[in-house]
Short mmCIF file of C-alpha atoms and ligand atoms in Angstrom, two decimals:
data_model
loop_
_atom_site.label_atom_id
_atom_site.label_comp_id
_atom_site.label_asym_id
_atom_site.label_seq_id
_atom_site.Cartn_x
_atom_site.Cartn_y
_atom_site.Cartn_z
CA UNK A 1 0.01 -0.05 -0.08
CA UNK A 2 1.41 3.47 -0.71
CA UNK A 3 2.14 5.16 2.30
CA UNK A 4 0.68 8.67 3.27
CA UNK A 5 3.29 11.03 2.31
CA UNK A 6 4.87 12.51 5.48
CA UNK A 7 7.89 15.08 5.23
CA UNK A 8 9.57 17.02 8.32
CA UNK A 9 11.52 20.08 8.68
CA UNK A 10 14.01 19.33 11.34
CA UNK A 11 16.11 22.43 12.35
CA UNK A 12 18.49 22.60 15.10
CA UNK A 13 17.83 25.65 17.25
CA UNK A 14 21.34 26.99 16.96
CA UNK A 15 20.67 30.28 15.70
CA UNK A 16 18.43 32.37 13.39
CA UNK A 17 17.07 30.32 10.45
CA UNK A 18 19.04 31.02 7.38
CA UNK A 19 17.11 31.67 4.18
CA UNK A 20 18.51 28.25 2.82
CA UNK A 21 16.69 26.83 5.88
CA UNK A 22 13.55 28.42 4.84
CA UNK A 23 13.78 27.18 1.54
CA UNK A 24 14.19 23.66 3.06
CA UNK A 25 10.97 24.23 5.25
CA UNK A 26 9.41 25.49 2.00
CA UNK A 27 10.24 22.52 -0.29
CA UNK A 28 8.95 20.27 2.34
CA UNK A 29 5.71 22.11 2.74
CA UNK A 30 5.17 22.20 -0.88
CA UNK A 31 5.83 18.50 -1.29
CA UNK A 32 3.49 17.69 1.53
CA UNK A 33 0.79 19.90 -0.09
CA UNK A 34 1.34 18.58 -3.56
CA UNK A 35 0.72 15.06 -2.60
CA UNK A 36 -1.70 15.79 0.21
CA UNK A 37 0.48 14.79 3.02
CA UNK A 38 1.69 15.94 6.27
CA UNK A 39 4.35 18.59 6.99
CA UNK A 40 5.93 18.21 10.44
CA UNK A 41 8.15 20.31 12.40
CA UNK A 42 10.70 18.62 14.63
CA UNK A 43 13.25 20.51 16.74
CA UNK A 44 16.66 18.65 16.81
CA UNK A 45 18.09 20.18 19.92
CA UNK A 46 20.34 17.23 21.09
CA UNK A 47 23.42 19.22 20.91
CA UNK A 48 23.18 21.24 24.08
CA UNK A 49 26.55 22.87 23.39
CA UNK A 50 25.04 24.62 20.29
CA UNK A 51 21.83 25.62 21.92
CA UNK A 52 20.93 29.24 21.29
CA UNK A 53 18.04 30.73 23.30
CA UNK A 54 15.14 32.20 21.40
CA UNK A 55 16.04 30.25 18.23
CA UNK A 56 13.33 27.81 18.40
CA UNK A 57 10.72 30.50 18.96
CA UNK A 58 12.66 32.45 15.97
CA UNK A 59 12.03 29.30 13.77
CA UNK A 60 8.33 28.98 14.43
CA UNK A 61 7.66 32.77 14.07
CA UNK A 62 9.34 32.55 10.68
CA UNK A 63 7.57 29.83 9.42
CA UNK A 64 4.35 31.53 10.49
CA UNK A 65 5.42 34.81 8.82
CA UNK A 66 6.07 32.71 5.74
CA UNK A 67 2.70 31.21 5.82
CA UNK A 68 4.07 27.52 6.09
CA UNK A 69 1.45 25.93 8.24
CA UNK A 70 2.78 23.19 10.12
CA UNK A 71 0.57 19.98 10.33
CA UNK A 72 2.18 18.37 13.29
CA UNK A 73 5.00 19.14 15.36
CA UNK A 74 6.47 21.45 17.98
CA UNK A 75 3.75 24.09 18.88
CA UNK A 76 1.07 22.30 17.15
CA UNK A 77 1.17 18.55 18.63
CA UNK A 78 0.27 15.36 17.01
CA UNK A 79 0.26 11.69 17.81
CA UNK A 80 3.78 11.03 17.44
CA UNK A 81 5.14 13.63 19.76
CA UNK A 82 6.96 14.87 21.56
CA UNK A 83 8.44 16.56 18.68
CA UNK A 84 11.24 18.11 20.67
CA UNK A 85 14.34 15.72 20.72
CA UNK A 86 15.44 16.92 24.24
CA UNK A 87 11.90 15.75 25.50
CA UNK A 88 12.72 12.32 23.80
CA UNK A 89 15.98 11.80 25.32
CA UNK A 90 14.95 8.81 27.41
CA UNK A 91 14.08 6.82 24.18
CA UNK A 92 17.29 6.82 22.34
CA UNK A 93 19.49 4.83 24.60
CA UNK A 94 17.56 1.74 23.93
CA UNK A 95 18.17 2.05 20.20
CA UNK A 96 21.69 2.54 20.64
CA UNK A 97 21.83 -0.41 22.70
CA UNK A 98 20.10 -2.51 20.22
CA UNK A 99 22.61 -1.75 17.69
CA UNK A 100 25.40 -2.84 20.23
CA UNK A 101 23.59 -6.03 20.76
CA UNK A 102 23.37 -6.75 16.94
CA UNK A 103 26.95 -5.95 16.50
CA UNK A 104 26.53 -2.72 14.53
CA UNK A 105 27.70 -0.43 17.44
CA UNK A 106 30.10 -0.67 20.20
CA UNK A 107 31.02 1.03 23.45
CA UNK A 108 34.05 3.34 23.15
CA UNK A 109 35.77 4.20 26.24
CA UNK A 110 38.52 6.45 24.71
CA UNK A 111 38.71 10.02 26.32
CA UNK A 112 38.61 13.22 24.45
CA UNK A 113 42.45 13.89 25.53
CA UNK A 114 43.52 10.29 24.22
CA UNK A 115 41.63 10.92 21.00
CA UNK A 116 43.25 14.44 20.74
CA UNK A 117 46.64 13.25 21.31
CA UNK A 118 46.08 10.60 18.35
CA UNK A 119 44.88 13.28 16.16
CA UNK A 120 47.91 15.28 16.75
CA UNK A 121 50.16 12.40 16.38
CA UNK A 122 48.63 11.65 12.91
CA UNK A 123 48.93 15.19 11.98
CA UNK A 124 52.53 15.17 12.87
CA UNK A 125 52.96 12.57 10.28
CA UNK A 126 50.89 14.31 7.64
CA UNK A 127 47.93 12.06 8.08
CA UNK A 128 44.33 12.48 9.36
CA UNK A 129 43.21 10.43 12.15
CA UNK A 130 39.85 8.56 11.58
CA UNK A 131 38.19 6.15 14.14
CA UNK A 132 37.21 3.41 11.84
CA UNK A 133 37.94 -0.04 10.86
CA UNK A 134 41.62 0.70 10.46
CA UNK A 135 42.32 2.11 13.70
CA UNK A 136 39.53 0.87 16.22
CA UNK A 137 41.52 -2.37 16.74
CA UNK A 138 44.04 -0.12 18.73
CA UNK A 139 41.72 1.78 20.71
CA UNK A 140 39.76 1.48 23.79
CA UNK A 141 36.49 0.10 22.72
CA UNK A 142 34.31 -2.99 23.31
CA UNK A 143 35.16 -4.54 19.94
CA UNK A 144 38.54 -5.92 21.50
CA UNK A 145 38.52 -5.19 25.03
CA UNK A 146 37.58 -8.55 27.05
CA UNK A 147 33.91 -8.52 27.81
CA UNK A 148 34.52 -8.81 31.47
CA UNK A 149 36.53 -5.56 31.49
CA UNK A 150 33.78 -3.89 29.50
CA UNK A 151 31.31 -4.87 32.23
CA UNK A 152 33.59 -3.48 34.79
CA UNK A 153 34.08 -0.14 32.89
CA UNK A 154 30.30 0.03 32.59
CA UNK A 155 29.61 -1.02 36.10
CA UNK A 156 32.04 1.77 37.47
CA UNK A 157 30.37 4.59 35.54
CA UNK A 158 33.47 4.95 33.23
CA UNK A 159 32.42 7.61 30.71
CA UNK A 160 31.60 6.03 27.20
CA UNK A 161 30.10 6.77 23.75
CA UNK A 162 28.53 4.45 21.47
CA UNK A 163 30.06 4.28 17.91
CA UNK A 164 28.63 2.70 14.88
CA UNK A 165 30.80 0.25 13.39
CA UNK A 166 31.15 1.34 9.86
CA UNK A 167 31.88 -1.65 7.74
CA UNK A 168 35.23 -1.92 5.83
CA UNK A 169 35.59 -1.15 2.38
CA UNK A 170 32.00 -1.48 1.12
CA UNK A 171 30.87 0.23 -1.98
CA UNK A 172 27.68 1.77 -1.42
CA UNK A 173 25.41 2.84 -4.31
CA UNK A 174 22.60 4.84 -2.79
CA UNK A 175 19.61 6.74 -4.39
CA UNK A 176 18.91 10.33 -4.21
CA UNK A 177 15.71 11.59 -5.78
CA UNK A 178 17.47 14.82 -7.14
CA UNK A 179 20.92 13.22 -7.80
CA UNK A 180 20.06 9.99 -8.76
CA UNK A 181 22.76 7.17 -7.91
CA UNK A 182 25.43 8.42 -5.32
CA UNK A 183 28.43 6.39 -4.69
CA UNK A 184 30.37 6.22 -1.44
CA UNK A 185 33.02 3.96 -0.24
CA UNK A 186 32.56 3.10 3.62
CA UNK A 187 36.37 3.21 4.05
CA UNK A 188 36.38 6.86 3.94
CA UNK A 189 33.74 7.23 6.52
CA UNK A 190 34.39 7.08 10.18
CA UNK A 191 32.59 5.16 13.02
CA UNK A 192 30.22 8.15 14.07
CA UNK A 193 29.40 8.47 17.59
CA UNK A 194 25.61 7.68 17.89
CA UNK A 195 25.25 8.00 21.63
CA UNK A 196 27.17 10.78 23.76
CA UNK A 197 28.59 10.45 27.33
CA UNK A 198 26.18 13.10 28.36
CA UNK A 199 23.20 10.49 27.78
CA UNK A 200 22.16 12.43 24.71
CA UNK A 201 21.76 10.76 21.31
CA UNK A 202 23.78 12.47 18.23
CA UNK A 203 21.94 14.01 15.58
CA UNK A 204 22.47 10.90 13.57
CA UNK A 205 20.93 8.36 15.76
CA UNK A 206 18.21 10.79 17.02
CA UNK A 207 17.33 11.81 13.30
CA UNK A 208 17.03 8.24 12.06
CA UNK A 209 14.86 6.90 15.15
CA UNK A 210 12.48 9.73 15.09
CA UNK A 211 12.23 9.67 11.07
CA UNK A 212 11.30 5.97 11.59
CA UNK A 213 9.05 6.48 14.54
CA UNK A 214 7.24 9.66 13.04
CA UNK A 215 6.69 7.48 9.79
CA UNK A 216 8.48 9.94 7.44
CA UNK A 217 8.45 8.98 3.95
CA UNK A 218 10.58 11.35 2.31
CA UNK A 219 13.67 13.35 3.79
CA UNK A 220 14.06 16.59 1.74
CA UNK A 221 16.98 18.76 3.26
CA UNK A 222 20.01 20.78 2.18
CA UNK A 223 23.06 19.22 0.20
CA UNK A 224 25.23 19.46 3.41
CA UNK A 225 23.61 16.54 4.66
CA UNK A 226 24.72 14.35 1.52
CA UNK A 227 27.94 13.14 3.25
CA UNK A 228 25.68 11.64 6.13
CA UNK A 229 23.41 9.63 3.78
CA UNK A 230 25.59 6.49 3.76
CA UNK A 231 25.67 6.40 7.40
CA UNK A 232 21.96 7.16 7.76
CA UNK A 233 21.19 4.25 5.21
CA UNK A 234 23.49 1.96 6.97
CA UNK A 235 21.51 2.71 10.43
CA UNK A 236 18.23 2.00 8.66
CA UNK A 237 19.86 -1.49 7.62
CA UNK A 238 21.24 -2.11 11.10
CA UNK A 239 17.81 -1.51 12.64
CA UNK A 240 16.03 -3.68 10.16
CA UNK A 241 13.98 -0.68 9.12
CA UNK A 242 14.91 -0.80 5.46
CA UNK A 243 11.23 -1.54 4.10
CA UNK A 244 10.08 1.79 5.61
CA UNK A 245 13.15 3.58 4.89
CA UNK A 246 12.28 7.08 3.66
CA UNK A 247 13.34 8.31 0.31
CA UNK A 248 16.24 11.11 0.18
CA UNK A 249 16.30 14.26 -1.71
CA UNK A 250 19.30 16.69 -1.26
CA UNK A 251 18.53 20.05 -2.22
CA UNK A 252 21.26 22.25 -4.27
CA UNK A 253 23.24 24.77 -2.47
CA UNK A 254 22.29 28.30 -2.39
CA UNK A 255 25.31 30.27 -3.66
CA UNK A 256 26.70 33.84 -3.05
CA UNK A 257 25.64 36.61 -5.44
CA UNK A 258 28.90 36.76 -6.89
CA UNK A 259 32.10 34.58 -6.82
CA UNK A 260 32.20 31.09 -5.39
CA UNK A 261 30.88 29.35 -2.52
CA UNK A 262 27.64 28.97 -0.46
CA UNK A 263 25.65 32.12 0.74
CA UNK A 264 26.77 32.77 4.23
CA UNK A 265 25.25 35.26 6.64
CA UNK A 266 28.05 37.51 6.41
CA UNK A 267 27.43 38.07 2.66
CA UNK A 268 24.21 39.66 3.59
CA UNK A 269 25.77 42.27 6.15
CA UNK A 270 28.53 42.86 3.59
CA UNK A 271 26.55 43.26 0.46
CA UNK A 272 23.57 44.98 2.21
CA UNK A 273 20.65 42.40 1.93
CA UNK A 274 19.05 40.29 4.47
CA UNK A 275 19.69 36.39 4.67
CA UNK A 276 17.30 35.96 7.42
CA UNK A 277 13.54 35.87 7.26
CA UNK A 278 13.03 38.08 10.35
CA UNK A 279 15.55 40.40 12.34
CA UNK A 280 17.66 38.65 14.74
CA UNK A 281 20.01 39.55 17.46
CA UNK A 282 22.41 36.87 18.60
CA UNK A 283 22.06 36.67 22.32
CA UNK A 284 25.73 35.57 22.84
CA UNK A 285 27.39 38.37 20.51
CA UNK A 286 24.65 40.85 20.74
CA UNK A 287 25.18 40.93 16.71
CA UNK A 288 22.14 42.08 14.79
CA UNK A 289 20.86 40.74 11.56
CA UNK A 290 18.41 42.37 9.15
CA UNK A 291 15.29 40.35 8.32
CA UNK A 292 13.20 40.30 5.20
CA UNK A 293 10.17 41.13 7.21
CA UNK A 294 11.59 44.27 8.82
CA UNK A 295 13.06 45.33 5.55
CA UNK A 296 9.83 45.60 4.03
CA UNK A 297 9.53 42.33 1.91
CA UNK A 298 5.96 40.78 1.76
CA UNK A 299 6.04 37.12 2.86
CA UNK A 300 4.64 36.10 -0.68
CA UNK A 301 7.33 37.72 -2.30
CA UNK A 302 9.84 36.19 -0.10
CA UNK A 303 8.59 32.68 -0.55
CA UNK A 304 8.00 33.01 -4.21
CA UNK A 305 11.70 34.09 -4.61
CA UNK A 306 12.89 31.15 -2.57
CA UNK A 307 10.73 28.77 -4.52
CA UNK A 308 12.71 29.38 -7.63
CA UNK A 309 16.24 28.97 -5.93
CA UNK A 310 16.63 25.51 -7.26
CA UNK A 311 13.39 24.83 -8.64
CA UNK A 312 11.63 25.81 -11.74
CA UNK A 313 8.16 25.17 -12.98
CA UNK A 314 9.40 24.27 -16.43
CA UNK A 315 7.73 27.37 -17.90
CA UNK A 316 8.78 30.97 -17.88
CA UNK A 317 5.98 31.82 -15.37
CA UNK A 318 7.72 33.57 -12.31
CA UNK A 319 4.89 34.63 -10.03
CA UNK A 320 2.99 32.22 -8.06
CA UNK A 321 1.06 32.15 -4.96
CA UNK A 322 1.72 29.51 -2.38
CA UNK A 323 -1.14 27.50 -3.60
CA UNK A 324 -0.11 27.54 -7.11
CA UNK A 325 3.40 26.43 -6.04
CA UNK A 326 1.64 23.43 -4.16
CA UNK A 327 0.12 22.42 -7.15
CA UNK A 328 2.88 22.62 -9.25
CA UNK A 329 5.77 21.62 -7.05
CA UNK A 330 7.38 18.03 -7.55
CA UNK A 331 11.10 17.11 -6.94
CA UNK A 332 11.78 16.32 -10.62
CA UNK A 333 12.14 20.00 -11.28
CA UNK A 334 14.63 20.76 -8.57
CA UNK A 335 18.25 21.23 -9.95
CA UNK A 336 21.31 19.38 -8.80
CA UNK A 337 23.45 22.39 -9.51
CA UNK A 338 23.62 25.30 -6.92
CA UNK A 339 21.19 28.15 -7.21
CA UNK A 340 22.79 31.55 -7.37
CA UNK A 341 21.24 34.16 -4.88
CA UNK A 342 20.39 37.40 -6.53
CA UNK A 343 19.29 40.21 -4.09
CA UNK A 344 18.05 42.24 -7.07
CA UNK A 345 15.65 39.73 -8.15
CA UNK A 346 14.36 39.48 -4.55
CA UNK A 347 13.52 43.20 -4.73
CA UNK A 348 12.04 42.38 -8.19
CA UNK A 349 9.54 39.93 -6.72
CA UNK A 350 8.65 42.33 -3.98
CA UNK A 351 8.04 45.16 -6.53
CA UNK A 352 6.11 42.54 -8.59
CA UNK A 353 3.74 41.89 -5.30
CA UNK A 354 3.62 45.45 -4.57
CA UNK A 355 2.27 46.44 -7.91
CA UNK A 356 -0.35 43.68 -7.54
CA UNK A 357 -1.61 44.44 -4.19
CA UNK A 358 -4.96 46.17 -3.83
CA UNK A 359 -4.52 49.96 -3.22
CA UNK A 360 -6.74 49.59 -0.28
CA UNK A 361 -4.12 47.22 1.28
CA UNK A 362 -1.40 49.38 0.65
CA UNK A 363 -3.27 52.28 1.85
CA UNK A 364 -3.35 50.41 5.29
CA UNK A 365 0.17 50.20 5.51
CA UNK A 366 0.97 53.76 4.09
CA UNK A 367 -1.68 54.83 6.78
CA UNK A 368 0.00 53.23 9.51
CA UNK A 369 3.26 55.13 8.58
CA UNK A 370 1.46 58.36 8.15
CA UNK A 371 -0.17 57.90 11.83
CA UNK A 372 3.18 57.00 13.11
CA UNK A 373 4.56 60.38 11.68
CA UNK A 374 1.47 62.12 13.07
CA UNK A 375 0.17 63.19 9.77
CA UNK A 376 -3.62 63.60 9.17
CA UNK A 377 -4.89 61.77 5.96
CA UNK A 378 -7.92 60.96 4.21
CA UNK A 379 -8.26 57.19 3.69
CA UNK A 380 -9.66 57.37 -0.07
CA UNK A 381 -6.91 59.99 -0.87
CA UNK A 382 -4.16 57.54 0.27
CA UNK A 383 -5.79 54.70 -1.57
CA UNK A 384 -5.72 56.98 -5.00
CA UNK A 385 -2.17 58.01 -4.09
CA UNK A 386 -1.17 54.23 -3.68
CA UNK A 387 -2.77 53.42 -7.20
CA UNK A 388 -1.05 56.55 -8.76
CA UNK A 389 2.31 55.62 -7.36
CA UNK A 390 2.91 51.98 -6.56
CA UNK A 391 4.19 51.14 -10.21
CA UNK A 392 7.55 52.85 -9.42
CA UNK A 393 8.50 51.21 -6.19
CA UNK A 394 9.84 47.80 -4.84
CA UNK A 395 8.86 48.84 -1.05
CA UNK A 396 5.99 50.30 0.80
CA UNK A 397 8.62 52.30 2.79
CA UNK A 398 9.79 53.85 -0.43
CA UNK A 399 6.43 54.53 -1.76
CA UNK A 400 5.54 56.13 1.58
CA UNK A 401 8.79 58.44 1.65
CA UNK A 402 7.86 59.59 -1.96
CA UNK A 403 4.30 60.16 -1.24
CA UNK A 404 4.72 62.35 2.06
CA UNK A 405 4.40 65.63 0.08
CA UNK A 406 0.67 64.98 -0.44
CA UNK A 407 0.52 65.39 3.47
CA UNK A 408 3.14 67.87 4.12
CA UNK A 409 4.01 70.92 2.16
CA UNK A 410 7.69 71.04 1.13
CA UNK A 411 9.93 72.90 3.49
CA UNK A 412 12.73 73.13 1.28
CA UNK A 413 13.21 72.82 -2.40
CA UNK A 414 15.67 70.33 -3.99
CA UNK A 415 18.72 72.25 -4.79
CA UNK A 416 19.54 70.79 -8.13
CA UNK A 417 16.10 70.82 -9.32
CA UNK A 418 15.35 74.22 -8.52
CA UNK A 419 18.61 75.25 -10.06
CA UNK A 420 17.62 73.59 -13.11
CA UNK A 421 14.04 74.60 -13.49
CA UNK A 422 13.55 77.88 -11.37
CA UNK A 423 15.29 80.41 -13.82
CA UNK A 424 15.09 84.19 -14.05
CA UNK A 425 11.94 84.29 -15.86
CA UNK A 426 10.22 81.52 -13.76
CA UNK A 427 8.86 83.68 -10.93
CA UNK A 428 6.81 85.94 -13.35
CA UNK A 429 5.57 82.89 -15.26
CA UNK A 430 4.56 81.10 -11.82
CA UNK A 431 2.86 84.19 -10.69
CA UNK A 432 0.65 84.09 -13.87
CA UNK A 433 0.00 80.42 -13.28
CA UNK A 434 -0.89 81.27 -9.73
CA UNK A 435 -3.66 83.59 -11.17
CA UNK A 436 -4.90 80.67 -13.48
CA UNK A 437 -4.86 78.45 -10.66
CA UNK A 438 -6.98 80.81 -8.48
CA UNK A 439 -9.52 81.23 -11.16
CA UNK A 440 -10.23 77.47 -11.48
CA UNK A 441 -12.76 76.00 -9.25
CA UNK A 442 -13.19 72.55 -10.34
CA UNK A 443 -9.80 71.05 -9.55
CA UNK A 444 -10.65 67.60 -11.30
CA UNK A 445 -7.69 66.15 -13.39
CA UNK A 446 -9.59 66.74 -16.63
CA UNK A 447 -10.48 70.24 -15.76
CA UNK A 448 -7.11 71.63 -14.62
CA UNK A 449 -5.37 69.75 -17.34
CA UNK A 450 -7.92 71.66 -19.89
CA UNK A 451 -7.61 75.13 -18.50
CA UNK A 452 -4.02 75.07 -17.90
CA UNK A 453 -3.02 73.53 -21.19
CA UNK A 454 -5.30 76.01 -22.94
CA UNK A 455 -3.40 78.80 -21.08
CA UNK A 456 0.06 77.30 -22.03
CA UNK A 457 -0.87 77.09 -25.49
CA UNK A 458 -2.29 80.50 -25.74
CA UNK A 459 0.96 81.61 -24.17
CA UNK A 460 2.82 79.65 -26.55
CA UNK A 461 5.03 78.11 -23.70
CA UNK A 462 6.64 74.79 -23.88
CA UNK A 463 4.78 72.49 -21.29
CA UNK A 464 7.90 71.47 -19.54
CA UNK A 465 8.80 75.20 -19.04
CA UNK A 466 5.86 75.71 -16.97
CA UNK A 467 5.28 72.21 -15.46
CA UNK A 468 8.69 71.61 -14.19
CA UNK A 469 8.92 74.76 -11.78
CA UNK A 470 5.39 74.22 -10.99
CA UNK A 471 6.32 70.73 -9.70
CA UNK A 472 9.35 71.98 -7.82
CA UNK A 473 7.00 74.47 -6.30
CA UNK A 474 4.34 72.15 -5.11
CA UNK A 475 6.33 68.94 -4.57
CA UNK A 476 9.65 70.52 -3.65
CA UNK A 477 11.57 68.40 -6.09
CA UNK A 478 11.23 67.22 -9.93
CA UNK A 479 9.56 64.07 -8.94
CA UNK A 480 6.04 62.53 -8.41
CA UNK A 481 3.12 61.62 -10.35
CA UNK A 482 1.23 63.63 -13.00
CA UNK A 483 0.86 67.32 -11.72
CA UNK A 484 -3.04 67.42 -12.49
CA UNK A 485 -3.38 64.05 -10.25
CA UNK A 486 -1.13 65.92 -7.73
CA UNK A 487 -3.29 69.03 -7.49
CA UNK A 488 -6.70 67.16 -7.80
CA UNK A 489 -5.52 65.31 -4.60
CA UNK A 490 -4.03 68.15 -2.55
CA UNK A 491 -7.05 70.44 -3.77
CA UNK A 492 -7.16 74.29 -4.58
CA UNK A 493 -6.45 75.76 -1.19
CA UNK A 494 -3.31 73.73 -0.71
CA UNK A 495 -2.10 74.48 -4.22
CA UNK A 496 -2.41 78.16 -3.90
CA UNK A 497 -0.66 78.11 -0.56
CA UNK A 498 2.05 75.90 -1.83
CA UNK A 499 2.47 78.02 -4.97
CA UNK A 500 2.61 81.43 -2.76
CA UNK A 501 5.04 79.90 -0.44
CA UNK A 502 7.45 78.85 -3.39
CA UNK A 503 7.26 82.20 -4.92
CA UNK A 504 8.10 83.82 -1.54
CA UNK A 505 11.15 81.58 -0.80
CA UNK A 506 12.58 80.50 -4.07
N1 LIG B 601 18.98 19.01 12.41
C1 LIG B 601 19.33 18.84 10.86
C2 LIG B 601 19.64 20.42 10.49
O1 LIG B 601 19.70 21.23 11.45
C3 LIG B 601 18.34 18.21 10.11
C4 LIG B 601 18.86 17.57 8.85
C5 LIG B 601 18.00 16.68 8.22
O2 LIG B 601 16.97 17.27 7.75
O3 LIG B 601 18.08 15.51 8.37
O4 LIG B 601 19.43 20.92 9.33
#
């Protein structure tokens, strides 16, 4: 029988969730939605030394902001819980012991100092120390210490770890949904620790046990986990869980905007773009990181951008809602090769979403900014302004900055623009225009356009000769939408006041 698709996002709370992590969550989410399956959130917090306070909350909040609803897991619950590995701690030991019993794992009593000394000794000879079939016979472990001695060591609470007994020189041909066959030779792999002396499982053991117990059908994760694949597959075999072993898919790396290598959090601060979904302050260092949310990105735009980092729909379409993505997303269209991150493209996506937003929604956001600035406004006007101006911006904050002039008369005039457009003959011309403006009662676009154009034609003036200084006078700079729109929105009284002020100060 086909099993119900169950996938998990399994972050370790070691810091803020990088955008690569969000992409992993997104691909898992889309995969679950596409196949009508479950999307789980499991927190892998077995490494207490790397635990960062607030990281788990950050992960949960980020998924929420992105609209990636978790079906089961931390914060939601479900029948396979608990979903935080630290709360499952007690369970893992029996699985480690099961492997010791079946001969797939062993106790190792080597101290950290002893192993360090060996590492150094090898380095001295230009070699690398690996705990594996070649070296394990010389080390302090249950594979060759007499059983009675092992008993004694255990009885006297000598610290130990449990290691996986990696087979010697086995060629492993494994399947990855994205990469196809991947080959490994087990001799290059070490006897990984499964269970630590602090009574905690390592990532490898907890991850496999939990994926099994939580009935995970597909493991979709970053490429950095590909080297762990042979160990994981061997663990499934050792446990006798091969029948229900999940299928694996390792997602391509996200590359720096320029140059080689994987996108790092440092690139963001260096090049001025966020690599985190939301702002994050490292509790240990106090270091602050930008977030897409606070930088003014719409979550839909952020998600849309991430979806195309390594996946393509097979067509030229670039704008997708989360629902559309869920319908289209399959792993067949995920690439093997790294996906280059492009911060300008991220802005482009935001622009597209901004333009597509209903004016009323933008007006709410602009209204909030106006209120925060203690500026009075008329809601229908704000909507109209958003409609007029949104085409030119990537962010609501930019739109806001550029439309503030509707609500506050300019207190200064852009130097370059006034130099360029406010010439010797301009004051007289503007005085005349002011009279025309005073004579008009109907400030609708159609009417002011007609009257002012007629006057310009009659005087045989160039349109720009009038409109450019007019613009500087009303707006304070040579920017903004059509002047007839502008004066319709600010109205007669304000138009005349601004003209008078400009004539007095320019
Ligand atoms: N805890 C691992 C991480 O932080 C999970 C890797 C996996 O999905 O197997 O990415």
